[in-house]
């Protein structure tokens, strides 16, 4: 996220007229992406323990609901859900489970729900 002033406020005298340059401010706000529900039960069945899959599914749903329903304004609850989600996902990256190419994570922009991006692994 950034903010910049593209033109400085100065007064120039051109001929007999004063020319006032008005500052222009540009603000870039990145869009928030949220997870689209994925069927983790079917994709990870028999590969990792069922309680771990249930926990991951619950946290994913909680994050999606918090982000969609509040538009990202429930920062404390969303941050807490993400802090619980991250260790579970990082624990699955161990080579013990070998789940490469098993789960496809799909994301959508919060402002533009028509566009969905897909990431493997």
CSV table of C-alpha atoms in Angstrom, one decimal:
chain,number,residue,atom,x,y,z
A,1,UNK,CA,0.0,0.0,0.0
A,2,UNK,CA,1.4,3.4,-0.8
A,3,UNK,CA,0.6,7.0,-1.1
A,4,UNK,CA,2.5,9.6,-3.2
A,5,UNK,CA,2.2,13.2,-4.1
A,6,UNK,CA,2.7,13.4,-7.9
A,7,UNK,CA,2.7,17.2,-8.3
A,8,UNK,CA,4.0,19.7,-5.8
A,9,UNK,CA,1.9,22.8,-4.9
A,10,UNK,CA,3.6,25.7,-6.5
A,11,UNK,CA,2.5,29.0,-8.1
A,12,UNK,CA,4.1,29.9,-11.4
A,13,UNK,CA,3.8,33.3,-13.1
A,14,UNK,CA,3.3,32.7,-16.8
A,15,UNK,CA,3.1,36.0,-18.6
A,16,UNK,CA,0.6,38.1,-16.7
A,17,UNK,CA,-1.4,35.2,-15.2
A,18,UNK,CA,-0.6,33.2,-12.1
A,19,UNK,CA,-0.9,29.5,-12.7
A,20,UNK,CA,-1.6,27.4,-9.6
A,21,UNK,CA,-0.6,23.8,-9.7
A,22,UNK,CA,-2.8,21.7,-7.5
A,23,UNK,CA,-1.3,18.7,-5.9
A,24,UNK,CA,-2.5,15.3,-6.9
A,25,UNK,CA,-2.5,12.4,-4.5
A,26,UNK,CA,-2.6,8.8,-5.6
A,27,UNK,CA,-3.3,6.0,-3.2
A,28,UNK,CA,-2.8,2.3,-4.1
A,29,UNK,CA,-4.8,-0.1,-2.0
A,30,UNK,CA,-4.2,-3.8,-2.8
A,31,UNK,CA,-7.2,-6.1,-2.8
A,32,UNK,CA,-7.7,-8.7,-0.2
A,33,UNK,CA,-7.8,-12.3,-1.4
A,34,UNK,CA,-9.6,-15.0,0.5
A,35,UNK,CA,-9.7,-18.8,0.2
A,36,UNK,CA,-12.5,-20.4,-1.7
A,37,UNK,CA,-13.8,-23.5,0.1
A,38,UNK,CA,-11.8,-26.6,-1.0
A,39,UNK,CA,-12.8,-30.2,-0.4
A,40,UNK,CA,-9.9,-31.1,1.8
A,41,UNK,CA,-11.6,-34.2,3.2
A,42,UNK,CA,-11.6,-36.0,-0.1
A,43,UNK,CA,-8.2,-34.7,-1.3
A,44,UNK,CA,-6.3,-35.7,1.9
A,45,UNK,CA,-8.3,-38.8,2.9
A,46,UNK,CA,-5.9,-41.5,4.1
A,47,UNK,CA,-2.8,-39.3,3.7
A,48,UNK,CA,-2.9,-37.3,6.9
A,49,UNK,CA,-4.8,-37.9,10.2
A,50,UNK,CA,-8.6,-37.1,10.0
A,51,UNK,CA,-8.5,-34.7,13.0
A,52,UNK,CA,-5.8,-32.6,11.3
A,53,UNK,CA,-7.9,-32.4,8.1
A,54,UNK,CA,-10.9,-31.4,10.2
A,55,UNK,CA,-8.9,-28.7,12.0
A,56,UNK,CA,-7.6,-27.4,8.6
A,57,UNK,CA,-11.1,-27.4,7.1
A,58,UNK,CA,-12.6,-25.6,10.1
A,59,UNK,CA,-9.9,-22.9,10.1
A,60,UNK,CA,-10.2,-22.4,6.4
A,61,UNK,CA,-13.9,-21.9,6.7
A,62,UNK,CA,-13.5,-19.6,9.6
A,63,UNK,CA,-11.1,-17.4,7.7
A,64,UNK,CA,-13.3,-17.3,4.6
A,65,UNK,CA,-16.4,-16.4,6.7
A,66,UNK,CA,-14.6,-13.7,8.7
A,67,UNK,CA,-13.1,-12.1,5.6
A,68,UNK,CA,-16.3,-12.2,3.4
A,69,UNK,CA,-18.9,-11.2,6.1
A,70,UNK,CA,-16.9,-8.3,7.5
A,71,UNK,CA,-15.0,-7.2,4.5
A,72,UNK,CA,-11.8,-7.7,6.4
A,73,UNK,CA,-12.8,-5.2,9.1
A,74,UNK,CA,-12.7,-7.8,11.9
A,75,UNK,CA,-8.9,-7.6,12.0
A,76,UNK,CA,-8.4,-9.1,15.5
A,77,UNK,CA,-10.5,-12.2,14.8
A,78,UNK,CA,-9.1,-12.6,11.3
A,79,UNK,CA,-5.6,-12.3,12.6
A,80,UNK,CA,-6.2,-14.9,15.3
A,81,UNK,CA,-7.7,-17.3,12.8
A,82,UNK,CA,-4.7,-16.9,10.5
A,83,UNK,CA,-2.3,-17.4,13.4
A,84,UNK,CA,-4.0,-20.7,14.2
A,85,UNK,CA,-4.1,-21.7,10.4
A,86,UNK,CA,-0.4,-21.0,9.6
A,87,UNK,CA,1.2,-23.7,11.9
A,88,UNK,CA,-1.2,-26.3,10.6
A,89,UNK,CA,-0.4,-25.5,7.0
A,90,UNK,CA,3.3,-25.3,7.7
A,91,UNK,CA,3.1,-28.7,9.5
A,92,UNK,CA,1.7,-30.2,6.3
A,93,UNK,CA,4.7,-29.1,4.3
A,94,UNK,CA,6.9,-31.8,5.9
A,95,UNK,CA,8.0,-34.5,3.4
A,96,UNK,CA,6.5,-37.1,5.8
A,97,UNK,CA,3.0,-36.6,4.3
A,98,UNK,CA,4.1,-36.1,0.6
A,99,UNK,CA,1.0,-34.2,-0.3
A,100,UNK,CA,2.4,-32.4,-3.3
A,101,UNK,CA,-0.2,-31.9,-6.0
A,102,UNK,CA,-3.0,-33.3,-3.8
A,103,UNK,CA,-4.6,-30.1,-2.8
A,104,UNK,CA,-5.5,-27.2,-5.0
A,105,UNK,CA,-5.9,-23.9,-3.2
A,106,UNK,CA,-8.3,-21.4,-4.9
A,107,UNK,CA,-8.3,-17.7,-4.0
A,108,UNK,CA,-10.8,-15.0,-5.0
A,109,UNK,CA,-10.5,-11.2,-4.7
A,110,UNK,CA,-12.8,-9.9,-2.0
A,111,UNK,CA,-13.9,-6.9,-4.2
A,112,UNK,CA,-14.2,-8.9,-7.4
A,113,UNK,CA,-15.7,-12.4,-6.6
A,114,UNK,CA,-15.9,-13.4,-10.3
A,115,UNK,CA,-12.2,-13.8,-10.6
A,116,UNK,CA,-10.7,-16.9,-9.0
A,117,UNK,CA,-7.0,-17.8,-9.0
A,118,UNK,CA,-5.8,-21.4,-8.4
A,119,UNK,CA,-2.5,-22.4,-6.8
A,120,UNK,CA,-1.2,-25.9,-6.3
A,121,UNK,CA,0.9,-27.0,-3.3
